Coordinates of C-alpha atoms in Angstrom, one line a residue:
G1 CA -11.1 4.1 1.1
F2 CA -11.1 1.7 -1.8
L3 CA -9.6 -1.7 -1.4
P4 CA -9.8 -5.0 -3.5
L5 CA -11.6 -7.7 -1.6
Q6 CA -11.5 -11.5 -2.3
G7 CA -15.1 -13.0 -2.6
H8 CA -16.2 -15.9 -0.3
V9 CA -18.1 -18.1 -2.9
V10 CA -16.3 -16.9 -6.1
R11 CA -12.6 -16.5 -5.2
N12 CA -12.4 -13.5 -7.2
W13 CA -11.4 -10.0 -6.3
K14 CA -13.8 -7.1 -6.3
V15 CA -12.9 -3.5 -5.4
R16 CA -15.1 -2.1 -2.6
W17 CA -15.2 1.1 -0.7
F18 CA -14.6 0.4 3.1
V19 CA -15.6 2.4 6.0
L20 CA -14.0 1.6 9.3
L21 CA -16.4 2.0 12.3
Q22 CA -15.6 1.3 16.1
D23 CA -16.9 -2.3 16.0
K24 CA -17.4 -3.3 12.4
L25 CA -15.8 -2.8 8.8
L26 CA -18.3 -2.0 6.4
Y27 CA -17.8 -2.3 2.4
Y28 CA -19.8 -0.7 -0.6
K29 CA -20.2 -1.5 -4.0
I30 CA -19.6 1.3 -6.4
E31 CA -22.0 1.3 -9.4
G32 CA -21.9 4.0 -12.2
G33 CA -19.1 5.8 -10.4
K34 CA -21.2 6.2 -7.2
K35 CA -21.1 4.5 -4.0
E36 CA -24.3 2.5 -3.3
P37 CA -26.4 3.7 -0.1
S38 CA -26.5 0.1 1.5
P39 CA -23.4 -1.7 2.4
K40 CA -22.7 -4.8 0.7
G41 CA -21.5 -6.8 3.7
R42 CA -19.8 -5.9 6.9
I43 CA -17.1 -7.3 9.0
L44 CA -17.7 -7.6 12.7
L45 CA -14.5 -7.1 14.4
D46 CA -15.4 -8.5 18.0
G47 CA -13.2 -11.5 18.3
C48 CA -11.6 -10.6 15.1
T49 CA -7.7 -11.4 14.5
I50 CA -5.6 -9.6 12.0
T51 CA -2.6 -10.8 10.0
C52 CA -0.3 -8.3 8.6
P53 CA 1.8 -8.7 6.8
C54 CA -0.1 -11.5 5.3
L55 CA 2.0 -13.5 2.6
E56 CA -0.5 -16.1 1.4
Y57 CA -0.7 -14.9 -2.1
E58 CA 2.7 -14.6 -4.0
N59 CA 1.1 -12.0 -6.7
R60 CA -0.5 -10.1 -4.0
P61 CA 2.4 -8.9 -1.1
L62 CA 0.2 -6.1 0.3
L63 CA -2.5 -7.9 1.8
I64 CA -4.4 -7.9 5.3
K65 CA -6.1 -10.8 6.6
L66 CA -8.9 -10.6 9.1
K67 CA -10.5 -13.8 10.6
T68 CA -13.6 -13.3 12.3
K69 CA -14.7 -15.3 15.6
T70 CA -16.8 -17.4 13.2
N71 CA -13.7 -18.3 11.3
T72 CA -14.4 -16.5 8.3
D73 CA -11.3 -15.1 6.3
Y74 CA -11.4 -11.8 4.7
F75 CA -8.4 -10.8 2.3
L76 CA -8.1 -7.0 1.6
E77 CA -5.5 -5.6 -0.5
C78 CA -3.9 -2.1 -0.4
C79 CA -1.9 -0.1 -2.8
S80 CA 1.6 0.6 -0.8
R81 CA 3.1 -0.8 2.1
E82 CA 2.4 2.8 4.1
E83 CA -1.4 2.3 3.1
R84 CA -1.4 -1.3 4.3
D85 CA 0.2 -0.6 7.7
S86 CA -2.0 2.3 8.3
W87 CA -5.3 0.5 7.6
A88 CA -3.9 -2.6 9.7
L89 CA -3.3 -0.1 12.8
D90 CA -6.5 1.5 12.5
I91 CA -8.4 -1.9 12.4
T92 CA -6.3 -3.5 15.2
G93 CA -7.0 -0.2 17.4
A94 CA -10.8 -0.6 16.6
I95 CA -10.5 -4.4 17.5
H96 CA -9.2 -3.8 20.7
A97 CA -11.2 -0.4 21.1
G98 CA -12.8 -1.7 24.5
H99 CA -9.2 -2.9 26.0
P100 CA -7.2 0.6 26.1
V101 CA -4.0 -1.2 27.7
Q102 CA -4.0 -3.5 24.5
V103 CA -4.1 -0.6 22.4
Q104 CA -1.1 1.2 24.3
E105 CA 0.8 -2.3 24.0
L106 CA 0.0 -2.1 20.3
H107 CA 1.7 1.5 19.9
R108 CA 4.5 0.4 22.1
M109 CA 5.4 -2.6 20.4
K110 CA 5.0 -0.8 17.2
N111 CA 7.9 1.4 18.3
S112 CA 10.2 -0.9 20.1
F113 CA 13.4 -2.5 19.2
K114 CA 14.2 -5.8 21.0
L115 CA 15.9 -8.5 19.1
L116 CA 15.8 -12.1 20.4
D117 CA 18.8 -13.3 22.5
N118 CA 18.9 -16.6 20.8
I119 CA 18.4 -15.6 17.3
S120 CA 20.5 -17.2 14.6
L121 CA 21.3 -15.6 11.6
H122 CA 22.2 -18.9 9.7
D123 CA 18.7 -20.5 10.7
I124 CA 17.0 -17.1 9.4
V125 CA 19.0 -17.5 6.0
E126 CA 18.2 -21.1 5.8
K127 CA 14.6 -20.5 6.2
M128 CA 14.7 -17.7 3.6
Y129 CA 15.9 -20.3 1.0
D130 CA 13.1 -22.6 1.6
S131 CA 11.2 -23.2 -1.8
S132 CA 7.6 -23.2 -0.2
T133 CA 7.7 -20.7 2.8
G134 CA 11.1 -18.7 2.0
I135 CA 11.3 -15.4 0.8
K136 CA 10.0 -15.1 -2.9
L137 CA 12.5 -14.4 -5.6
T138 CA 11.6 -12.5 -8.7
R139 CA 13.1 -10.5 -11.7
N140 CA 13.2 -6.9 -11.0
L141 CA 14.5 -3.9 -13.0
D142 CA 16.5 -1.2 -11.9
Q143 CA 18.0 1.9 -14.3
G144 CA 17.5 -0.5 -17.2
N145 CA 19.1 -3.2 -15.9
R146 CA 17.2 -6.4 -15.2
Y147 CA 18.2 -8.6 -12.1
K148 CA 17.3 -12.2 -11.7
E149 CA 16.3 -13.9 -8.3
T150 CA 15.8 -10.7 -6.3
F151 CA 13.6 -9.5 -3.5
T152 CA 12.7 -5.9 -2.3
G153 CA 13.6 -4.4 1.0
S154 CA 10.0 -4.2 2.1
S155 CA 9.2 -7.9 1.1
L156 CA 12.2 -9.1 3.4
V157 CA 10.9 -6.8 6.3
D158 CA 7.4 -8.5 5.6
W159 CA 8.8 -12.0 5.7
L160 CA 10.8 -11.4 8.8
I161 CA 7.7 -10.2 10.8
S162 CA 5.4 -12.7 9.2
N163 CA 7.8 -15.4 10.5
S164 CA 8.2 -14.2 13.7
F165 CA 11.9 -13.2 13.7
A166 CA 10.9 -9.5 14.3
V167 CA 8.0 -7.7 16.0
S168 CA 8.2 -4.1 14.4
R169 CA 9.4 -2.8 11.0
F170 CA 12.2 -1.1 12.6
E171 CA 13.2 -4.3 14.4
A172 CA 13.1 -6.2 11.0
V173 CA 15.3 -3.5 9.5
T174 CA 17.9 -3.9 11.9
L175 CA 17.9 -7.6 11.5
A176 CA 18.0 -7.2 7.8
S177 CA 21.2 -4.9 8.2
M178 CA 22.8 -7.6 10.3
L179 CA 22.2 -10.2 7.3
M180 CA 23.9 -7.8 5.0
D181 CA 26.8 -7.0 7.3
E182 CA 27.4 -10.6 7.6
N183 CA 27.4 -11.1 3.8
F184 CA 24.3 -13.3 3.9
I185 CA 22.6 -10.7 1.5
R186 CA 23.7 -8.0 -0.8
P187 CA 22.1 -4.8 -2.2
V188 CA 21.7 -4.6 -6.1
G189 CA 20.9 -1.6 -7.9
A190 CA 21.2 2.1 -7.3
R191 CA 19.2 2.9 -4.3
S192 CA 20.1 0.0 -2.1
T193 CA 23.7 0.3 -3.0
E194 CA 23.9 4.1 -2.2
A195 CA 22.1 3.4 1.0
M196 CA 24.7 0.7 2.2
R197 CA 27.4 3.6 2.3
S198 CA 25.6 5.4 5.0
S199 CA 27.2 6.1 8.2
D200 CA 24.2 5.7 10.1
P201 CA 23.5 1.8 10.4
S202 CA 19.6 2.4 10.7
E203 CA 19.9 3.7 7.3
K204 CA 22.0 1.0 5.4
F205 CA 19.1 -1.1 4.6
L206 CA 16.0 0.2 2.8
D207 CA 12.4 -0.9 4.0
D208 CA 11.3 0.2 0.4
S209 CA 9.6 -1.5 -2.6
T210 CA 12.0 0.0 -4.9
A211 CA 15.1 -0.9 -3.1
L212 CA 16.5 -4.6 -4.3
Y213 CA 18.6 -7.2 -2.4
M214 CA 19.6 -10.6 -3.5
F215 CA 21.5 -13.5 -1.7
A216 CA 25.0 -12.8 -1.7
E217 CA 26.3 -15.8 -3.8
S218 CA 23.3 -15.3 -6.3
G219 CA 24.2 -14.3 -10.1
K220 CA 24.9 -11.0 -11.7
K221 CA 22.2 -8.9 -13.6
S222 CA 20.7 -10.5 -16.7
T223 CA 20.0 -8.7 -19.7
S224 CA 16.9 -8.7 -21.5
S225 CA 15.9 -7.9 -25.1
K226 CA 16.5 -4.6 -26.2
E227 CA 12.8 -4.0 -27.1
E228 CA 11.7 -4.9 -23.4
V229 CA 14.3 -2.7 -21.8
Q230 CA 13.5 0.2 -23.8
F231 CA 9.9 -0.2 -22.9
N232 CA 10.6 -0.4 -19.2
I233 CA 13.0 2.6 -19.3
S234 CA 10.7 4.7 -21.3
E235 CA 7.8 4.0 -19.0
L236 CA 8.1 1.9 -15.8
S237 CA 11.6 2.4 -14.6
G238 CA 10.5 6.0 -13.2
T239 CA 10.6 6.9 -9.6
I240 CA 6.9 6.4 -8.0
V241 CA 5.9 9.5 -6.9
K242 CA 2.4 8.9 -5.7
Q243 CA -0.1 5.7 -6.0
G244 CA -3.8 5.0 -5.1
F245 CA -7.1 3.8 -5.8
L246 CA -9.3 6.2 -8.2
V247 CA -12.4 5.6 -10.3
K248 CA -12.0 6.2 -13.9
Q249 CA -14.3 6.6 -16.9
G250 CA -14.0 4.3 -19.7
H251 CA -13.1 5.7 -23.1
K252 CA -15.7 3.5 -25.0
R253 CA -18.6 2.3 -22.7
K254 CA -18.1 5.4 -20.7
N255 CA -18.5 3.1 -17.5
W256 CA -16.7 3.7 -14.1
K257 CA -14.1 1.3 -12.9
V258 CA -11.9 1.6 -9.9
R259 CA -8.2 1.4 -11.0
K260 CA -4.7 1.6 -9.3
F261 CA -2.9 4.7 -10.4
V262 CA 1.0 5.0 -10.3
L263 CA 2.3 8.2 -10.9
R264 CA 6.1 8.0 -11.7
A265 CA 8.6 10.7 -12.5
D266 CA 11.9 10.8 -14.6
P267 CA 10.3 10.0 -17.2
A268 CA 6.6 11.3 -16.2
F269 CA 3.9 8.7 -16.7
L270 CA 0.8 7.9 -15.2
H271 CA -0.3 4.4 -15.6
Y272 CA -3.4 2.6 -14.2
Y273 CA -3.9 -1.1 -13.5
D274 CA -7.0 -3.4 -12.7
P275 CA -6.6 -4.4 -9.1
T276 CA -8.9 -7.3 -9.6
K277 CA -6.5 -9.0 -12.0
E278 CA -3.8 -11.4 -10.7
E279 CA -0.9 -10.1 -13.3
N280 CA 0.6 -6.7 -12.2
K281 CA 0.7 -5.1 -15.5
P282 CA -0.7 -1.8 -16.6
V283 CA -4.0 -1.5 -18.5
G284 CA -3.3 1.7 -19.7
G285 CA -1.0 4.6 -19.1
F286 CA 0.3 8.0 -21.0
S287 CA 3.2 10.2 -20.7
L288 CA 2.4 13.6 -18.8
R289 CA 4.6 15.8 -20.8
G290 CA 2.3 18.5 -22.4
C291 CA -0.9 17.3 -20.3
L292 CA -3.4 19.6 -18.8
V293 CA -5.0 18.5 -15.3
S294 CA -7.6 20.4 -13.6
A295 CA -10.4 20.1 -11.2
L296 CA -14.1 20.0 -12.2
E297 CA -17.0 21.4 -10.1
D298 CA -19.1 19.0 -8.3
N299 CA -22.3 20.9 -9.1
G300 CA -23.6 19.1 -12.0
V301 CA -22.2 16.7 -14.5
P302 CA -19.7 18.2 -16.8
A303 CA -19.8 17.6 -20.6
G304 CA -18.1 14.4 -21.5
V305 CA -19.0 12.5 -18.1
K306 CA -21.6 9.9 -18.1
G307 CA -23.4 8.3 -15.1
N308 CA -24.2 9.7 -11.6
V309 CA -20.7 10.2 -10.3
Q310 CA -19.8 10.7 -6.7
G311 CA -17.9 13.9 -7.3
N312 CA -14.4 14.8 -6.6
L313 CA -13.7 14.9 -10.4
F314 CA -10.6 15.8 -12.2
K315 CA -9.5 15.9 -15.9
I316 CA -6.3 15.2 -17.6
I317 CA -6.0 16.2 -21.4
T318 CA -3.3 14.6 -22.9
K319 CA -1.1 16.6 -25.7
N320 CA -3.0 14.3 -28.3
D321 CA -6.1 15.6 -26.9
I322 CA -7.4 12.4 -25.2
H323 CA -9.6 13.3 -22.1
Y324 CA -9.4 11.3 -18.8
Y325 CA -12.1 11.8 -16.3
I326 CA -11.2 10.6 -12.9
Q327 CA -12.7 10.7 -9.4
A328 CA -11.0 10.8 -6.2
S329 CA -12.5 9.7 -3.0
S330 CA -12.4 13.1 -1.3
K331 CA -11.7 16.8 -2.1
A332 CA -8.3 16.7 -0.1
E333 CA -7.3 13.5 -2.1
R334 CA -8.1 15.2 -5.6
V335 CA -6.1 18.3 -4.5
Q336 CA -3.1 15.9 -3.6
W337 CA -3.3 14.2 -7.3
I338 CA -3.4 17.2 -9.1
E339 CA -0.5 18.8 -7.1
A340 CA 1.6 15.7 -7.6
I341 CA 0.9 15.7 -11.4
K342 CA 1.2 19.4 -12.4
P343 CA 4.9 19.7 -11.9
L344 CA 5.5 16.7 -14.2
T345 CA 3.5 18.2 -17.1

């Protein structure tokens, strides 16, 4: 699948097509909408160590770090926590492929639950406040309300694991629930507040990128300008239904670029982002109301499509008659995107 990769010489980000083999991770360049036949590079997994979650880049919270036995660092970015954890588990399994006992231990740890006996919630909170290594606080929007100095449920889980306070996500969620029960942190916004009322302790804290929390003594929500709130409500405050990397044809130059697509409902919008840029702002998007979406045949290049494309094409026509040509990485993924978009049109 597609993953942004940081370069070694020029420390910029490029999207590459990755293929995981038993002993190596190959990555390919996409040119003209098609994967090049020879790999652009390879990461040898023998003696490799993996860090996940990796929190070295504040603006890129979904990183995987691979360090080879020659001490070369590779940073790979994923679209979602679920995608990141899936890649990390598969890569870790490949690293330990020759050691089945370690693979079994990996799966056992993933599903285990054991909090350290000597854990101190006060120590954890003190480290969370640290300006350089603590939890990163950001502004977030929830149902039109803008909150200052918040963090998401999934970012706290990532932070607890990366700081060795928890081994598994299940363990970190339990620990975060304890912090909430002891009034060190509190939920803000509709989703996290509603979850706190759950009678099941395991469901009180949400390991989710849309659930918001803050330190208990932090300030209340802040209001932003009416224009800014309206923009966020009208487009970016909807529930995320699906997200992933797809290849999109440009409107002017007709070249193909990998974009991160985010599909939202209530209201129904499809936005796309440039994954090589640091700022997490859409470079384009449109309302799905009144749109038509359909798959395109792979035999031959349809009218309106330029370049030697890989295949798995689908087309979205907006109610303003703007045509978007998009490639998925597989037929199955194309079907998934079309089925997710159709009910929102």
